[in-house]
Short mmCIF file of C-alpha atoms and ligand atoms in Angstrom, two decimals:
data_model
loop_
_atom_site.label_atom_id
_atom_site.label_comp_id
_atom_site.label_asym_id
_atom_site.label_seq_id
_atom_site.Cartn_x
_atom_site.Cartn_y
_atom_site.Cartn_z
CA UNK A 1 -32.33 -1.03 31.57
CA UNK A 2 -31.93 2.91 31.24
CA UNK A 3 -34.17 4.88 33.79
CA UNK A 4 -34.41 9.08 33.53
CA UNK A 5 -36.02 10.22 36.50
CA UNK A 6 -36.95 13.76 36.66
CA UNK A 7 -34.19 15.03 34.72
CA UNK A 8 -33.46 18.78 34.06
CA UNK A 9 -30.64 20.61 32.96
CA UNK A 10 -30.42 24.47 31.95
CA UNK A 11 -27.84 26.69 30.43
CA UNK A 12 -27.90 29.93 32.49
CA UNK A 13 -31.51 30.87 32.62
CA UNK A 14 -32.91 28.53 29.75
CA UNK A 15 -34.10 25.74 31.21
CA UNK A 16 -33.58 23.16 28.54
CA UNK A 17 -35.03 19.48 30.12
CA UNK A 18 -37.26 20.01 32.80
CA UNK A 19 -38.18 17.14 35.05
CA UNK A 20 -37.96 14.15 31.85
CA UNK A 21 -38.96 11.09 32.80
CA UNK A 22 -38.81 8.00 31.02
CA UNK A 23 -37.30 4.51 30.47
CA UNK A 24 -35.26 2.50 28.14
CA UNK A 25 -36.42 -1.42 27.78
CA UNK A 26 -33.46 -3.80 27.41
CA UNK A 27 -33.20 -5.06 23.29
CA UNK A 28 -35.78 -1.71 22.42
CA UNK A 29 -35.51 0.85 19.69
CA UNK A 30 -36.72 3.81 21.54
CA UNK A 31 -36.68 7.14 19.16
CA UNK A 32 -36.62 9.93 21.35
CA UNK A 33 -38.09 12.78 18.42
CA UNK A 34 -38.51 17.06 18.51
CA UNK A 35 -37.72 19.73 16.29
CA UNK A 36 -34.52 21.68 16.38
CA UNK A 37 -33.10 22.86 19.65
CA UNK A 38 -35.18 21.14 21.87
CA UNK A 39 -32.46 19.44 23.90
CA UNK A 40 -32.01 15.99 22.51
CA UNK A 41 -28.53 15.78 21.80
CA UNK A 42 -28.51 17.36 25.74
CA UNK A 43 -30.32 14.65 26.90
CA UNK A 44 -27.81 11.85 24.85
CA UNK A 45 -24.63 14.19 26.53
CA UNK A 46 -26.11 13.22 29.93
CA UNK A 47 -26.35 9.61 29.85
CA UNK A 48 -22.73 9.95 28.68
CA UNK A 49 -21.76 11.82 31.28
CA UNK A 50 -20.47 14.79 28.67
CA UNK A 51 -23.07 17.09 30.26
CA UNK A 52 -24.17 16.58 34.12
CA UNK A 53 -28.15 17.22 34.87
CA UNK A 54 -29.07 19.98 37.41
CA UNK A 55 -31.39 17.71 39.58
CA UNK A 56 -33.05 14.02 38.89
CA UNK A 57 -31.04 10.62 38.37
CA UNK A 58 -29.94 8.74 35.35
CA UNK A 59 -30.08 5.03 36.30
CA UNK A 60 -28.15 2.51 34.13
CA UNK A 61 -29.37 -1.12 35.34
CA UNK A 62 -29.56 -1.16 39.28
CA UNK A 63 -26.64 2.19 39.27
CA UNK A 64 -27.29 5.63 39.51
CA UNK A 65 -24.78 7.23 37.03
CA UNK A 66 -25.62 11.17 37.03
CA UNK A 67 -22.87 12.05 40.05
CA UNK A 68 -20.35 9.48 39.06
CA UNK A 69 -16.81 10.74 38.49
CA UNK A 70 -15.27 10.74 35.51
CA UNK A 71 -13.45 7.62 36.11
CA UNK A 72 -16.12 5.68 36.81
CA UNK A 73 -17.94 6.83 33.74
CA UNK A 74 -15.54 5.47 31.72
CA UNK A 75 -16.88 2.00 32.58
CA UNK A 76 -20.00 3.26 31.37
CA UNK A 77 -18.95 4.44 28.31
CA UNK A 78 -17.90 1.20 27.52
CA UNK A 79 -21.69 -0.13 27.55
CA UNK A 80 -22.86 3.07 25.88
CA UNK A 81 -21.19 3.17 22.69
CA UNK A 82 -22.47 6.51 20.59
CA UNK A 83 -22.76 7.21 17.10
CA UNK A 84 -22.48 11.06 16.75
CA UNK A 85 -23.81 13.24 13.65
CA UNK A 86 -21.07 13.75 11.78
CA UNK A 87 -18.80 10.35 10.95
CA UNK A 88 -15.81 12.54 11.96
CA UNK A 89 -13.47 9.49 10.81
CA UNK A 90 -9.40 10.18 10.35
CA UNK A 91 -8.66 11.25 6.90
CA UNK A 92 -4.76 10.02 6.91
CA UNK A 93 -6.29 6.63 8.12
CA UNK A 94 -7.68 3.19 6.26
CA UNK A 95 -11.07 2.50 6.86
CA UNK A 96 -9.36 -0.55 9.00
CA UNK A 97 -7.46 1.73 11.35
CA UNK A 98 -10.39 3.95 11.83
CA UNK A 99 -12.14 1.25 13.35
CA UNK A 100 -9.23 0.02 15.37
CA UNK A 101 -8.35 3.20 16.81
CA UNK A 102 -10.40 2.93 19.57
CA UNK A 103 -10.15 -0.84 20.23
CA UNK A 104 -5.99 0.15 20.33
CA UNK A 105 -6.19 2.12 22.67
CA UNK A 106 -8.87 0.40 25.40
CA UNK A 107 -8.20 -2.98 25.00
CA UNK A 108 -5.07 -4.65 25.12
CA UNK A 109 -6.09 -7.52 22.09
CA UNK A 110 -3.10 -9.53 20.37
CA UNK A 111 -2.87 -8.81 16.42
CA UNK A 112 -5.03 -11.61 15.36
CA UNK A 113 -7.56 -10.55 17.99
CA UNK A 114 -7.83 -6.96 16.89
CA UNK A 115 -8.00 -7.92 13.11
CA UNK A 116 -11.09 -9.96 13.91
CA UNK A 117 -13.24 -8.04 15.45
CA UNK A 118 -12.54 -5.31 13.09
CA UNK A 119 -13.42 -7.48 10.34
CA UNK A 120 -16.29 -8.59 12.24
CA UNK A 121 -17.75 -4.70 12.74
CA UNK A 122 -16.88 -4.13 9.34
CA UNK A 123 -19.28 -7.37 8.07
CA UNK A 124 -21.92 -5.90 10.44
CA UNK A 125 -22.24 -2.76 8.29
CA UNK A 126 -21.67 -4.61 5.21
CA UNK A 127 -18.17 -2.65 4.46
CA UNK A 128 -15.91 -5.65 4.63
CA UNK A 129 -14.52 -4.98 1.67
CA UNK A 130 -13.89 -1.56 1.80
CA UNK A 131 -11.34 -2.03 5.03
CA UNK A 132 -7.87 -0.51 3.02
CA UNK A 133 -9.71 2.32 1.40
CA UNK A 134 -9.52 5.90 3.19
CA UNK A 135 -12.18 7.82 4.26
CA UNK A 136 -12.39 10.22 1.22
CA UNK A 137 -12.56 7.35 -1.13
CA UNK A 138 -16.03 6.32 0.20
CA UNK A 139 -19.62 8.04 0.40
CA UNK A 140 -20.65 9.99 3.13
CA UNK A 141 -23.05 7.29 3.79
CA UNK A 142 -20.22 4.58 3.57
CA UNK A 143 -18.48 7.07 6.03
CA UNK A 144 -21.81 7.08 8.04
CA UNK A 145 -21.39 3.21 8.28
CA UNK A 146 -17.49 3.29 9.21
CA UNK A 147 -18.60 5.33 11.90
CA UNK A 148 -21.20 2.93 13.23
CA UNK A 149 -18.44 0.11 12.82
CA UNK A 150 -16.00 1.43 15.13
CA UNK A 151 -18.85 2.16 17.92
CA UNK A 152 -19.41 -1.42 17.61
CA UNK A 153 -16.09 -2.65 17.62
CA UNK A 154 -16.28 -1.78 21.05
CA UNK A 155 -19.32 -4.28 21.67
CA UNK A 156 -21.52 -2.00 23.45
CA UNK A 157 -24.58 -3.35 25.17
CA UNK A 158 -26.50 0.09 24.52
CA UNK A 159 -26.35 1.87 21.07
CA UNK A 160 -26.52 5.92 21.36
CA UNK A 161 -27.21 7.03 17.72
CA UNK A 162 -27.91 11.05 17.47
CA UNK A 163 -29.70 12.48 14.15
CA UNK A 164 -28.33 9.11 12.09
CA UNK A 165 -29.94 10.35 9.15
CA UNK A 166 -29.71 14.18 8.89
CA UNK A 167 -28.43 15.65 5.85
CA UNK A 168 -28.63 11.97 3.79
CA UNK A 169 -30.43 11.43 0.58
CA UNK A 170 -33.44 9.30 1.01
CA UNK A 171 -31.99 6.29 -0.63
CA UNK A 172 -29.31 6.25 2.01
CA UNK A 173 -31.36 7.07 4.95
CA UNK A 174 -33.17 4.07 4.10
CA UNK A 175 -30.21 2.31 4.16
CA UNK A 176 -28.80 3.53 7.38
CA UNK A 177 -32.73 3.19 9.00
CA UNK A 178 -32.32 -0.23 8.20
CA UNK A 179 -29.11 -0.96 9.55
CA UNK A 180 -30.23 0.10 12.68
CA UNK A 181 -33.01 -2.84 12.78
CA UNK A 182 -30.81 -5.47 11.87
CA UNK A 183 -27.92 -4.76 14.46
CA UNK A 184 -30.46 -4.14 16.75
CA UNK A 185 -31.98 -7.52 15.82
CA UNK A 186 -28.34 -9.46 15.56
CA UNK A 187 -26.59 -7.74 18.14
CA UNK A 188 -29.50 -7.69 20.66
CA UNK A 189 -28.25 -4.14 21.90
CA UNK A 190 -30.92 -1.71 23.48
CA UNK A 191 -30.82 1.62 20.87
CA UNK A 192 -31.51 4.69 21.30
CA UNK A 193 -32.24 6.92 18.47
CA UNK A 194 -32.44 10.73 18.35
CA UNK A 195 -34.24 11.95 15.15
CA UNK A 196 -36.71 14.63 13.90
CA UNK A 197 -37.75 11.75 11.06
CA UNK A 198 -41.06 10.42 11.96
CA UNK A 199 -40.72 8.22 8.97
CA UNK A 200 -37.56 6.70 9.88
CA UNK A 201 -39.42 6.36 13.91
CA UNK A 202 -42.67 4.54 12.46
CA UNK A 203 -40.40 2.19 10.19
CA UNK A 204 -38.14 0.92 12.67
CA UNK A 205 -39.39 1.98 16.71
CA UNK A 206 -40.14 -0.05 19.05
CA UNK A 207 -41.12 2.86 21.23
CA UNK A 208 -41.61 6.60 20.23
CA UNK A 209 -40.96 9.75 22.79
CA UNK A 210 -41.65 13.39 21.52
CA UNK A 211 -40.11 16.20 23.09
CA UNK A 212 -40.81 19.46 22.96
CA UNK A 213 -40.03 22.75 25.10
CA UNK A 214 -38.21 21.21 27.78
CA UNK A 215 -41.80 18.21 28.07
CA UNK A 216 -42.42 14.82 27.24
CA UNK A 217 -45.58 15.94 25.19
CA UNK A 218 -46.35 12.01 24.31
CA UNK A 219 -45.02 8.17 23.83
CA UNK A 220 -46.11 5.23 22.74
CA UNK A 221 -45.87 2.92 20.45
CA UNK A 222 -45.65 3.96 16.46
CA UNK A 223 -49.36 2.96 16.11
CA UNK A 224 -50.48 4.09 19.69
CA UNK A 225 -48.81 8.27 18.14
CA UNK A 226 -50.63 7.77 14.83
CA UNK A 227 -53.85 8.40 17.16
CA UNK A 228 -52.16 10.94 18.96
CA UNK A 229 -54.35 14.48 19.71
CA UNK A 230 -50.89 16.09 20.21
CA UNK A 231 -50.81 19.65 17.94
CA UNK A 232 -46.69 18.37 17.16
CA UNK A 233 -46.98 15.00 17.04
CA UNK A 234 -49.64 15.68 14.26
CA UNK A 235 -47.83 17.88 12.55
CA UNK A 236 -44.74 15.26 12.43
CA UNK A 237 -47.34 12.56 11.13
CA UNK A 238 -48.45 15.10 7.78
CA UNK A 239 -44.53 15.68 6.98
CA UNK A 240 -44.39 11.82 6.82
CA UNK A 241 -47.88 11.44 4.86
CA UNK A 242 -46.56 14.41 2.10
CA UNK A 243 -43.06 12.71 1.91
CA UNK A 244 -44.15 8.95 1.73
CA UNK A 245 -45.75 6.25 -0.42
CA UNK A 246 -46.11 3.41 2.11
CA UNK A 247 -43.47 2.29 4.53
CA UNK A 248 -42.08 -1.40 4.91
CA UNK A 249 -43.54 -2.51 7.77
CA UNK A 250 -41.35 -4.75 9.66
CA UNK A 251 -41.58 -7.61 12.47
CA UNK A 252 -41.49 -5.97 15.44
CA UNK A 253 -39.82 -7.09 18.99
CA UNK A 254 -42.22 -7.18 21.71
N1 ATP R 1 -23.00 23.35 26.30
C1 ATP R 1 -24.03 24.19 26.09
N2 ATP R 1 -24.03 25.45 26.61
C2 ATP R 1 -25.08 26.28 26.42
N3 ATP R 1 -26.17 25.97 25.71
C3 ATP R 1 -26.23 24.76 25.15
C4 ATP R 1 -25.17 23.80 25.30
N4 ATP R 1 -25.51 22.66 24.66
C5 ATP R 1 -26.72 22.90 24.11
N5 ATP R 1 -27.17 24.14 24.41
C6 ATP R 1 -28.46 24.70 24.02
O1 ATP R 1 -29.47 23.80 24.41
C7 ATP R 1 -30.51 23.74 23.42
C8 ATP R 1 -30.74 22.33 23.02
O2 ATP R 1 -29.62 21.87 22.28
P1 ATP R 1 -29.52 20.45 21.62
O3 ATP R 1 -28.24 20.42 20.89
O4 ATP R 1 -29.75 19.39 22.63
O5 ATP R 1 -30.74 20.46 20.61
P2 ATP R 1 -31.22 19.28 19.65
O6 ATP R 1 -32.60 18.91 20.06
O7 ATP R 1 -30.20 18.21 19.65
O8 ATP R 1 -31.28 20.02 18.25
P3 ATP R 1 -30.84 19.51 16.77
O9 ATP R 1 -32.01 18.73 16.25
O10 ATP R 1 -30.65 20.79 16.02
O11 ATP R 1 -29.58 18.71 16.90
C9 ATP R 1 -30.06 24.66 22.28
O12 ATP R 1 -30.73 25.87 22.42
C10 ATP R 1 -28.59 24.82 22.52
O13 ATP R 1 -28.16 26.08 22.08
MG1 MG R 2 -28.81 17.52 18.25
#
């Protein structure tokens, strides 16, 4: 569904991606993993079109997206809905209104129309009831989930989410990990997930891709990296041993 073919971008004379390959399988969790820095939110700005690569194509079903004006990316942006770091919701507005404010201003939907599918992102993230509170009446995870509403109000076929769950206590993480699975599951949306949590990548990938310095270093499934020989991809695996009893394991999609 998504294809990166020999992508690179650098800032000045840091050379941030150089020539990334890989592909995105339609209904996949793919967790795209490094440390700090290496260029993973980059890599989410330029299948948004918020950053442009230096050389190599971005392919989005049978299209090549990477020199598309900005007009036509906003057809794009429609099928790539993205969940960004911080929930960055409107303070002076209801939980309701925060997840309408994009749907306002996009799509032209009659009252009854826009209520419903409000309600109906809401229910996805299990906040249905929270819908006339304001944002500093709920926990940052609740915030976290607001944020993942309104993406999805939008009914994106692809699901960007960047770092979901940096900076959250492990109880919510969990939570937020698992949200991920099930919309994935319900919604049938291809997701992408940036991350430096192994844990969260083993619990709920489909497909695992570790970057590092610019290099796909390896991918693979979660049980094909647990063999890995890779010195990072190691490393990742012993932060998850120290940090872990035993993880769920899940049904996986094919
Ligand atoms: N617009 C920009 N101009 C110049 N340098 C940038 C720009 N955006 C990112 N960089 C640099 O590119 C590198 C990769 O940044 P990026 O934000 O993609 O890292 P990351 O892998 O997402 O890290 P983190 O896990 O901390 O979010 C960093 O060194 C950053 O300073
Ligand atoms: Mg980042």
């Amino acid at each position: 569904m998504i294809r990166f073919v020999e992508l690179s971008k650098s800032f000045g004379s840091r050379t941030i991606l150089n020539k990334i390959s890989f592909e995105v399988r339609t209904g996949e969790i793919l967790f795209i993993l490094g440390t700090s820095g290496t260029g993973k939110s980059v890599l989410l700005k330029n299948l948004v079109g918020l950053l442009r690569p230096d050389s190599g194509q971005i392919w989005v079903d049978d299209q090549e997206i990477s020199r598309y004006s900005e007009e036509q990316y906003l057809s794009i942006r429609r099928q790539i809905g993205m969940v960004f770091q911080q929930p960055a919701l409107f303070d002076s507005l209801t939980v309701f209104e925060n997840v309408a404010f994009g749907l306002r201003r996009l799509e032209k939907l009659l009252p009854d129309e826009l209520s419903k599918r409000v309600i109906e992102s809401l229910q996805l993230v299990h906040l249905h009831q929270l819908e006339n509170r304001y944002p500093n009446e709920l926990s940052y995870g609740q915030q976290k989930r607001v944020s993942i509403a309104r993406t999805l109000a939008l009914k994106p076929k692809v699901l960007l989410f960047d770092e979901p769950t940096t900076g959250l206590d492990p109880v919510t993480t969990t939570t937020v990990n698992e949200l991920i699975f099930e919309l994935s599951q319900k919604l049938k949306t291809t997701s992408i997930v940036v991350s430096h949590d192994m844990k969260c990548a083993i619990d709920i990938a489909h497909r695992i891709i570790v970057l590092d310095k610019g290099h796909i270093v390896d991918q693979g499934t979660p049980d094909e990296l647990k063999k890995s020989e890779q010195e990072l991809v190691k490393e990742f695996l012993r932060e998850v041993l120290q940090t872990s009893q035993s993880a769920p394991t899940k049904e996986k999609l094919p």
